[in-house]
Amino acid sequence: MAAYLSMGEAHRRIGDYLSRVTNAISYSDGAALASLLSVSSAPASTPLSDALAAFPDFPRLAGDRFPHLADFLVPLLRAIHSHSVQRFADAYSSFEKASSAFLQEFRNWETPWAMEAMHTVALEIRLIAEKADRELATNGKNPDKLQAAGSFLMKVFGTLAVKGPKRIGALYVTCQLFKIYFRLGTVNLCRSVIRSIETARNFDFEDFPVKDKVTYMYYTGRLEVFNENFLVADQKLTYALMHCNSQSESNLRRILKFLIPVKLSIGVLPKRTLLERYNLLEYADVVTALKRGDLRLLRQALDRHEDQFLKSGVYLVLEKLELQVYQRLVKKIHNIQRQKEPAKAHQIKLDVVVRALKWLEIDMDVDEVECIMACLIYKNLIKGYFAHKSKVLVLSKQDPFPKLNGKPV
């Protein structure tokens, strides 16, 4: 229970906070202003929140002392108070009003001195919206605040995505939008923002802060994974990995969680030490299956971690690795046959493949195996042809198992 707070002390604390906000604006102190706008990370009880609870007439106090900023300060105080008593939907509504008023002020300032504060607003509106939506869903109401936050951030992006010094802040807001769209499952909305960043002449990607570029490449790389553009996904996610802070293991793990399936799809296998270091052992059996040509192990790994892979959106990517596993299985059969009968090493009876699969507890008939071998030939995973009548796969004597060389199947 908070200690008793007199009206006079509450009045003083609120006035002190308002003075610090207005002074930060008057002296163009972006860092100080940013710290004062951070709402979601504050504990339930702070000197300011206790004062707001003890002095319910705080809206009038803010309006009377600073009428020229009342549209910003009054809803900001309401947001802080509502958040402290865990009324998150109310906190969001108030914070959005304060943010809209702040955006209007920001547009009028010629220099980007308040960019750090604008970024704080962009972050806070997303975080408060997430809390509000959880509250609304728990109470059986429509969780629509995160969608509203996305609409507001598009206005912020529009303000920043113009010629001039403020454009340097656009990528941070873009990344906040990505986080919203990915959470809502509306990733198609990312496209218009990406086009603005990548085609507009007033943006030079290398001018943006490194941490924003890493986040941007991470999310756009994930988008390319969903679209099965694995070469582009590899480039973007590799960029994110190479430029990510080496001390931030959690972020490195997030990137690798998507980069590893992409690498696997183009024939690059990670070392087990990497999987162990970043606690990504769900991929260990997948890698082993690729090395051994063990279709059973691959399917077991996908089944065991199905929920995890589906949630990440990489299940279908991993499922398509079956063709590489089949290639490896045929290659193992070829190697064994080359030792036993070198003269006929390039001739593999489909019945032998059927028996190998049966040993792996996978039942297929010759016709099914023939279809798979045809697919491997079509995908250039195997060079050869069929002797259809004798049910024999005839392998090329030169490079019968082409390497992917960084190209997806």
Short mmCIF file of C-alpha atoms in Angstrom, two decimals:
data_model
loop_
_atom_site.label_atom_id
_atom_site.label_comp_id
_atom_site.label_asym_id
_atom_site.label_seq_id
_atom_site.Cartn_x
_atom_site.Cartn_y
_atom_site.Cartn_z
CA MET A 1 0.00 0.00 0.00
CA ALA A 2 1.36 3.42 -0.98
CA ALA A 3 2.07 5.87 1.84
CA TYR A 4 -0.36 8.74 2.37
CA LEU A 5 0.32 11.59 -0.04
CA SER A 6 -0.93 15.08 0.67
CA MET A 7 -2.69 17.08 -2.02
CA GLY A 8 0.07 19.66 -1.84
CA GLU A 9 2.82 17.10 -2.44
CA ALA A 10 0.82 15.48 -5.26
CA HIS A 11 0.34 18.90 -6.85
CA ARG A 12 4.09 19.56 -6.61
CA ARG A 13 5.07 16.25 -8.19
CA ILE A 14 2.69 16.65 -11.11
CA GLY A 15 3.83 20.23 -11.65
CA ASP A 16 7.46 19.12 -11.56
CA TYR A 17 6.83 16.44 -14.21
CA LEU A 18 4.99 18.91 -16.47
CA SER A 19 7.81 21.43 -16.09
CA ARG A 20 10.41 18.85 -17.05
CA VAL A 21 8.43 17.93 -20.19
CA THR A 22 7.95 21.52 -21.27
CA ASN A 23 11.56 22.41 -20.47
CA ALA A 24 12.78 19.49 -22.57
CA ILE A 25 10.72 20.87 -25.45
CA SER A 26 11.86 24.46 -24.87
CA TYR A 27 15.54 23.47 -24.81
CA SER A 28 15.21 20.87 -27.60
CA ASP A 29 16.45 18.11 -25.30
CA GLY A 30 15.33 15.00 -27.16
CA ALA A 31 16.89 12.47 -24.77
CA ALA A 32 15.24 14.03 -21.70
CA LEU A 33 11.89 14.21 -23.46
CA ALA A 34 12.15 10.59 -24.59
CA SER A 35 12.72 9.37 -21.03
CA LEU A 36 9.65 11.28 -19.82
CA LEU A 37 7.40 9.67 -22.45
CA SER A 38 8.23 6.09 -21.51
CA VAL A 39 5.00 4.75 -20.00
CA SER A 40 4.85 0.98 -20.50
CA SER A 41 8.04 0.10 -18.64
CA ALA A 42 7.20 2.10 -15.51
CA PRO A 43 6.32 0.13 -12.34
CA ALA A 44 2.77 0.34 -11.01
CA SER A 45 3.80 2.74 -8.26
CA THR A 46 6.01 5.71 -9.03
CA PRO A 47 6.12 9.17 -7.45
CA LEU A 48 4.19 10.52 -10.44
CA SER A 49 1.58 7.75 -10.62
CA ASP A 50 0.97 8.02 -6.86
CA ALA A 51 0.51 11.77 -7.28
CA LEU A 52 -1.96 11.32 -10.14
CA ALA A 53 -3.99 8.89 -8.01
CA ALA A 54 -4.03 11.36 -5.09
CA PHE A 55 -4.83 14.43 -7.21
CA PRO A 56 -7.75 13.55 -9.56
CA ASP A 57 -8.00 17.12 -10.86
CA PHE A 58 -4.66 16.78 -12.70
CA PRO A 59 -6.21 17.46 -16.17
CA ARG A 60 -7.21 20.97 -15.08
CA LEU A 61 -3.77 21.56 -13.56
CA ALA A 62 -2.04 20.64 -16.84
CA GLY A 63 -4.46 22.68 -18.93
CA ASP A 64 -4.21 25.78 -16.75
CA ARG A 65 -0.40 25.80 -16.46
CA PHE A 66 0.45 24.91 -20.04
CA PRO A 67 -2.59 25.68 -22.22
CA HIS A 68 -0.52 25.70 -25.44
CA LEU A 69 0.42 22.02 -24.85
CA ALA A 70 -2.81 20.89 -23.16
CA ASP A 71 -3.80 18.59 -26.07
CA PHE A 72 -0.54 16.71 -25.50
CA LEU A 73 -0.03 16.89 -21.73
CA VAL A 74 -3.55 16.12 -20.48
CA PRO A 75 -3.98 12.79 -22.33
CA LEU A 76 -0.35 11.92 -21.53
CA LEU A 77 -1.08 12.21 -17.80
CA ARG A 78 -4.28 10.22 -18.24
CA ALA A 79 -2.32 7.49 -20.05
CA ILE A 80 0.26 7.32 -17.25
CA HIS A 81 -2.47 7.11 -14.62
CA SER A 82 -4.53 4.47 -16.47
CA HIS A 83 -1.45 2.36 -17.11
CA SER A 84 -0.41 2.50 -13.44
CA VAL A 85 -3.82 1.09 -12.38
CA GLN A 86 -3.66 -1.49 -15.22
CA ARG A 87 -6.52 -0.10 -17.27
CA PHE A 88 -4.61 -0.69 -20.46
CA ALA A 89 -7.37 -0.04 -23.00
CA ASP A 90 -7.97 3.36 -21.41
CA ALA A 91 -4.23 3.95 -21.31
CA TYR A 92 -3.98 3.22 -25.02
CA SER A 93 -6.82 5.58 -25.96
CA SER A 94 -5.26 8.41 -23.97
CA PHE A 95 -1.74 7.71 -25.22
CA GLU A 96 -2.91 7.72 -28.84
CA LYS A 97 -4.46 11.17 -28.30
CA ALA A 98 -1.23 12.41 -26.73
CA SER A 99 0.79 10.86 -29.55
CA SER A 100 -1.33 12.53 -32.22
CA ALA A 101 -0.85 15.91 -30.54
CA PHE A 102 2.90 15.26 -30.24
CA LEU A 103 3.10 14.29 -33.91
CA GLN A 104 1.50 17.59 -34.84
CA GLU A 105 4.09 19.48 -32.80
CA PHE A 106 6.88 17.33 -34.28
CA ARG A 107 5.80 18.27 -37.81
CA ASN A 108 6.21 21.93 -36.94
CA TRP A 109 9.77 21.57 -35.65
CA GLU A 110 12.27 22.18 -38.42
CA THR A 111 15.10 20.06 -37.04
CA PRO A 112 14.99 16.38 -35.97
CA TRP A 113 16.00 17.17 -32.36
CA ALA A 114 12.96 15.24 -31.04
CA MET A 115 13.60 12.07 -33.09
CA GLU A 116 14.51 10.02 -30.03
CA ALA A 117 11.25 11.10 -28.39
CA MET A 118 9.31 10.28 -31.57
CA HIS A 119 10.85 6.82 -31.56
CA THR A 120 9.82 6.40 -27.92
CA VAL A 121 6.27 7.32 -28.87
CA ALA A 122 6.36 4.75 -31.71
CA LEU A 123 7.60 2.03 -29.37
CA GLU A 124 5.26 2.92 -26.51
CA ILE A 125 2.11 3.00 -28.62
CA ARG A 126 2.87 -0.53 -29.86
CA LEU A 127 3.65 -1.91 -26.40
CA ILE A 128 0.61 -0.30 -24.76
CA ALA A 129 -1.58 -1.52 -27.63
CA GLU A 130 -0.37 -5.10 -27.07
CA LYS A 131 -1.31 -4.87 -23.38
CA ALA A 132 -4.66 -3.30 -24.24
CA ASP A 133 -5.51 -6.05 -26.73
CA ARG A 134 -4.72 -8.75 -24.16
CA GLU A 135 -7.01 -6.98 -21.70
CA LEU A 136 -9.80 -6.61 -24.26
CA ALA A 137 -9.55 -10.25 -25.36
CA THR A 138 -9.67 -11.42 -21.73
CA ASN A 139 -12.86 -9.40 -21.24
CA GLY A 140 -14.45 -10.81 -24.39
CA LYS A 141 -14.11 -7.58 -26.37
CA ASN A 142 -12.66 -6.90 -29.79
CA PRO A 143 -8.85 -6.48 -29.50
CA ASP A 144 -8.43 -3.67 -32.03
CA LYS A 145 -5.80 -1.42 -30.45
CA LEU A 146 -2.74 -2.90 -32.16
CA GLN A 147 -4.40 -2.37 -35.52
CA ALA A 148 -5.11 1.24 -34.51
CA ALA A 149 -1.46 1.63 -33.47
CA GLY A 150 -0.44 0.48 -36.95
CA SER A 151 -2.64 3.14 -38.52
CA PHE A 152 -1.09 5.81 -36.31
CA LEU A 153 2.45 4.68 -37.10
CA MET A 154 1.70 4.91 -40.81
CA LYS A 155 0.99 8.62 -40.20
CA VAL A 156 4.34 8.89 -38.41
CA PHE A 157 6.05 7.12 -41.29
CA GLY A 158 4.42 9.52 -43.75
CA THR A 159 5.80 12.44 -41.76
CA LEU A 160 9.33 11.01 -41.78
CA ALA A 161 9.39 9.63 -45.31
CA VAL A 162 10.07 12.99 -46.93
CA LYS A 163 13.19 14.81 -48.03
CA GLY A 164 15.02 16.41 -45.17
CA PRO A 165 16.87 15.46 -41.98
CA LYS A 166 13.87 13.73 -40.37
CA ARG A 167 13.93 10.86 -42.87
CA ILE A 168 16.73 9.22 -40.87
CA GLY A 169 14.08 8.13 -38.35
CA ALA A 170 11.83 6.39 -40.87
CA LEU A 171 13.44 2.94 -40.65
CA TYR A 172 12.86 2.64 -36.90
CA VAL A 173 9.15 3.33 -37.38
CA THR A 174 9.09 0.87 -40.27
CA CYS A 175 10.43 -1.83 -37.94
CA GLN A 176 7.73 -1.06 -35.37
CA LEU A 177 5.16 -1.46 -38.14
CA PHE A 178 6.69 -4.81 -39.12
CA LYS A 179 6.37 -6.02 -35.53
CA ILE A 180 2.70 -5.06 -35.53
CA TYR A 181 1.95 -6.64 -38.91
CA PHE A 182 3.72 -9.88 -38.02
CA ARG A 183 1.85 -10.13 -34.72
CA LEU A 184 -1.50 -9.46 -36.41
CA GLY A 185 -0.75 -11.84 -39.28
CA THR A 186 -1.13 -9.04 -41.84
CA VAL A 187 2.37 -9.25 -43.30
CA ASN A 188 1.03 -8.30 -46.73
CA LEU A 189 0.80 -4.73 -45.41
CA CYS A 190 4.61 -4.65 -45.14
CA ARG A 191 4.93 -4.39 -48.92
CA SER A 192 3.90 -0.76 -49.31
CA VAL A 193 6.33 0.33 -46.58
CA ILE A 194 9.14 -1.73 -48.12
CA ARG A 195 8.54 -0.14 -51.51
CA SER A 196 8.79 3.30 -49.93
CA ILE A 197 12.11 2.45 -48.29
CA GLU A 198 13.70 0.58 -51.19
CA THR A 199 12.54 2.64 -54.17
CA ALA A 200 12.27 6.20 -52.87
CA ARG A 201 15.14 8.42 -53.97
CA ASN A 202 15.20 10.34 -50.71
CA PHE A 203 16.40 7.25 -48.78
CA ASP A 204 19.95 5.94 -48.71
CA PHE A 205 19.78 2.69 -46.79
CA GLU A 206 23.37 2.93 -45.56
CA ASP A 207 22.59 6.23 -43.84
CA PHE A 208 20.22 4.58 -41.35
CA PRO A 209 21.44 3.47 -37.89
CA VAL A 210 22.93 -0.05 -37.85
CA LYS A 211 20.45 -1.44 -35.32
CA ASP A 212 17.53 -0.30 -37.48
CA LYS A 213 19.09 -1.83 -40.59
CA VAL A 214 19.57 -5.15 -38.77
CA THR A 215 15.93 -5.21 -37.63
CA TYR A 216 14.73 -4.25 -41.10
CA MET A 217 16.79 -6.99 -42.78
CA TYR A 218 15.57 -9.53 -40.22
CA TYR A 219 11.90 -8.86 -40.94
CA THR A 220 12.25 -8.49 -44.70
CA GLY A 221 14.32 -11.70 -44.68
CA ARG A 222 11.49 -13.48 -42.89
CA LEU A 223 9.07 -12.18 -45.51
CA GLU A 224 11.24 -13.68 -48.25
CA VAL A 225 11.22 -17.01 -46.39
CA PHE A 226 7.42 -16.98 -46.42
CA ASN A 227 7.50 -16.20 -50.15
CA GLU A 228 10.10 -18.96 -50.72
CA ASN A 229 12.60 -16.51 -52.20
CA PHE A 230 15.42 -18.31 -50.44
CA LEU A 231 18.35 -16.61 -52.17
CA VAL A 232 17.07 -13.15 -51.25
CA ALA A 233 16.15 -14.39 -47.76
CA ASP A 234 19.70 -15.71 -47.39
CA GLN A 235 21.18 -12.33 -48.34
CA LYS A 236 18.94 -10.35 -45.98
CA LEU A 237 19.20 -12.66 -42.97
CA THR A 238 22.96 -13.03 -43.45
CA TYR A 239 23.25 -9.23 -43.48
CA ALA A 240 21.26 -9.09 -40.23
CA LEU A 241 23.47 -11.77 -38.66
CA MET A 242 26.76 -10.17 -39.72
CA HIS A 243 25.78 -6.69 -38.50
CA CYS A 244 23.96 -7.70 -35.32
CA ASN A 245 25.61 -6.84 -32.01
CA SER A 246 27.76 -9.88 -31.21
CA GLN A 247 26.90 -9.54 -27.51
CA SER A 248 23.17 -9.85 -28.16
CA GLU A 249 22.83 -13.63 -28.22
CA SER A 250 19.03 -13.52 -28.05
CA ASN A 251 18.87 -11.45 -31.25
CA LEU A 252 21.46 -13.66 -32.95
CA ARG A 253 19.32 -16.66 -32.05
CA ARG A 254 16.21 -15.02 -33.53
CA ILE A 255 18.04 -14.45 -36.81
CA LEU A 256 19.52 -17.97 -36.93
CA LYS A 257 16.10 -19.46 -36.25
CA PHE A 258 15.16 -18.43 -39.79
CA LEU A 259 18.57 -18.36 -41.44
CA ILE A 260 19.28 -22.03 -40.68
CA PRO A 261 16.22 -23.37 -42.62
CA VAL A 262 17.17 -21.06 -45.50
CA LYS A 263 20.75 -22.36 -45.49
CA LEU A 264 19.49 -25.94 -45.38
CA SER A 265 17.27 -25.30 -48.40
CA ILE A 266 20.33 -24.23 -50.44
CA GLY A 267 22.47 -27.11 -49.25
CA VAL A 268 24.49 -25.46 -46.46
CA LEU A 269 24.52 -27.46 -43.21
CA PRO A 270 25.29 -25.80 -39.86
CA LYS A 271 27.69 -27.35 -37.36
CA ARG A 272 26.25 -28.89 -34.24
CA THR A 273 28.33 -26.51 -32.09
CA LEU A 274 26.38 -23.60 -33.58
CA LEU A 275 23.06 -25.29 -32.78
CA GLU A 276 24.20 -25.97 -29.22
CA ARG A 277 25.54 -22.46 -28.63
CA TYR A 278 22.28 -20.77 -29.62
CA ASN A 279 19.96 -23.47 -28.25
CA LEU A 280 18.59 -24.40 -31.67
CA LEU A 281 18.80 -28.15 -31.25
CA GLU A 282 15.39 -28.62 -32.83
CA TYR A 283 17.33 -28.51 -36.10
CA ALA A 284 19.89 -31.14 -35.03
CA ASP A 285 17.99 -34.20 -36.28
CA VAL A 286 17.05 -32.37 -39.48
CA VAL A 287 20.73 -31.81 -40.21
CA THR A 288 21.59 -35.42 -39.33
CA ALA A 289 18.80 -36.69 -41.60
CA LEU A 290 20.24 -34.67 -44.49
CA LYS A 291 23.71 -36.06 -43.90
CA ARG A 292 22.53 -39.68 -43.66
CA GLY A 293 19.77 -39.67 -46.23
CA ASP A 294 17.44 -40.77 -43.42
CA LEU A 295 13.89 -39.89 -44.42
CA ARG A 296 12.45 -41.47 -41.29
CA LEU A 297 14.57 -39.26 -39.03
CA LEU A 298 13.58 -36.12 -40.95
CA ARG A 299 9.88 -36.93 -40.61
CA GLN A 300 10.29 -37.74 -36.93
CA ALA A 301 12.05 -34.41 -36.35
CA LEU A 302 9.32 -32.50 -38.17
CA ASP A 303 6.64 -34.35 -36.22
CA ARG A 304 8.37 -33.81 -32.86
CA HIS A 305 8.81 -30.05 -33.37
CA GLU A 306 5.76 -29.47 -35.56
CA ASP A 307 4.13 -26.81 -33.36
CA GLN A 308 7.40 -24.91 -33.01
CA PHE A 309 8.17 -25.00 -36.75
CA LEU A 310 4.61 -24.05 -37.69
CA LYS A 311 4.64 -21.10 -35.29
CA SER A 312 7.92 -19.89 -36.79
CA GLY A 313 6.59 -20.34 -40.32
CA VAL A 314 9.44 -22.62 -41.41
CA TYR A 315 7.66 -25.99 -41.40
CA LEU A 316 7.00 -26.04 -45.14
CA VAL A 317 10.60 -24.99 -45.84
CA LEU A 318 11.88 -27.92 -43.80
CA GLU A 319 9.35 -30.33 -45.28
CA LYS A 320 10.72 -29.61 -48.75
CA LEU A 321 14.11 -30.89 -47.62
CA GLU A 322 12.80 -34.40 -48.32
CA LEU A 323 14.11 -34.18 -51.89
CA GLN A 324 17.64 -33.54 -50.63
CA VAL A 325 17.28 -36.51 -48.26
CA TYR A 326 16.20 -38.74 -51.15
CA GLN A 327 19.22 -37.54 -53.12
CA ARG A 328 21.53 -38.44 -50.24
CA LEU A 329 19.89 -41.87 -49.90
CA VAL A 330 20.41 -42.65 -53.58
CA LYS A 331 23.99 -41.41 -53.32
CA LYS A 332 24.65 -43.81 -50.41
CA ILE A 333 23.19 -46.70 -52.41
CA HIS A 334 25.39 -45.69 -55.35
CA ASN A 335 28.51 -45.64 -53.12
CA ILE A 336 27.75 -49.09 -51.69
CA GLN A 337 27.07 -50.46 -55.16
CA ARG A 338 30.30 -48.96 -56.49
CA GLN A 339 32.24 -50.96 -53.92
CA LYS A 340 30.42 -54.24 -54.67
CA GLU A 341 29.99 -53.97 -58.44
CA PRO A 342 32.04 -51.07 -59.84
CA ALA A 343 31.01 -51.84 -63.41
CA LYS A 344 27.31 -51.43 -62.57
CA ALA A 345 27.62 -48.69 -59.98
CA HIS A 346 25.74 -46.22 -62.20
CA GLN A 347 22.77 -48.58 -62.58
CA ILE A 348 20.44 -48.51 -59.56
CA LYS A 349 17.43 -50.78 -59.52
CA LEU A 350 14.40 -49.01 -58.12
CA ASP A 351 13.64 -52.11 -56.13
CA VAL A 352 16.85 -51.48 -54.15
CA VAL A 353 15.57 -48.00 -53.25
CA VAL A 354 12.24 -49.53 -52.21
CA ARG A 355 14.05 -51.95 -49.88
CA ALA A 356 16.18 -49.16 -48.42
CA LEU A 357 13.06 -47.15 -47.64
CA LYS A 358 11.40 -50.22 -46.17
CA TRP A 359 14.39 -50.62 -43.83
CA LEU A 360 13.62 -47.03 -42.73
CA GLU A 361 10.03 -48.18 -42.09
CA ILE A 362 8.69 -46.20 -45.06
CA ASP A 363 6.47 -48.22 -47.37
CA MET A 364 6.57 -47.25 -51.06
CA ASP A 365 6.07 -49.25 -54.20
CA VAL A 366 8.27 -49.06 -57.29
CA ASP A 367 5.92 -46.66 -59.09
CA GLU A 368 6.04 -44.17 -56.22
CA VAL A 369 9.84 -44.38 -56.09
CA GLU A 370 9.99 -43.85 -59.86
CA CYS A 371 7.97 -40.64 -59.48
CA ILE A 372 10.35 -39.40 -56.79
CA MET A 373 13.42 -40.23 -58.90
CA ALA A 374 11.85 -38.39 -61.84
CA CYS A 375 11.40 -35.36 -59.58
CA LEU A 376 15.03 -35.54 -58.48
CA ILE A 377 16.15 -35.61 -62.12
CA TYR A 378 13.84 -32.70 -62.97
CA LYS A 379 15.18 -30.67 -60.02
CA ASN A 380 18.77 -31.44 -61.12
CA LEU A 381 19.50 -33.24 -57.87
CA ILE A 382 20.37 -36.31 -59.92
CA LYS A 383 21.81 -36.54 -63.44
CA GLY A 384 20.58 -39.59 -65.28
CA TYR A 385 17.60 -41.24 -66.96
CA PHE A 386 15.22 -44.19 -66.59
CA ALA A 387 15.36 -47.57 -68.24
CA HIS A 388 11.64 -47.77 -67.74
CA LYS A 389 11.05 -51.38 -68.74
CA SER A 390 13.73 -52.74 -66.43
CA LYS A 391 12.89 -50.24 -63.65
CA VAL A 392 16.49 -49.03 -63.43
CA LEU A 393 17.82 -45.56 -62.72
CA VAL A 394 20.86 -44.99 -64.91
CA LEU A 395 23.15 -42.36 -63.41
CA SER A 396 25.43 -40.09 -65.35
CA LYS A 397 29.06 -41.19 -65.07
CA GLN A 398 30.10 -37.57 -64.63
CA ASP A 399 28.84 -35.72 -61.54
CA PRO A 400 25.67 -37.78 -61.01
CA PHE A 401 24.78 -35.87 -57.83
CA PRO A 402 25.18 -32.13 -58.54
CA LYS A 403 25.74 -29.86 -55.55
CA LEU A 404 23.23 -27.11 -54.93
CA ASN A 405 26.00 -24.48 -54.77
CA GLY A 406 23.83 -22.07 -52.88
CA LYS A 407 20.78 -22.48 -55.12
CA PRO A 408 17.43 -23.64 -53.75
CA VAL A 409 15.87 -26.88 -54.98
#
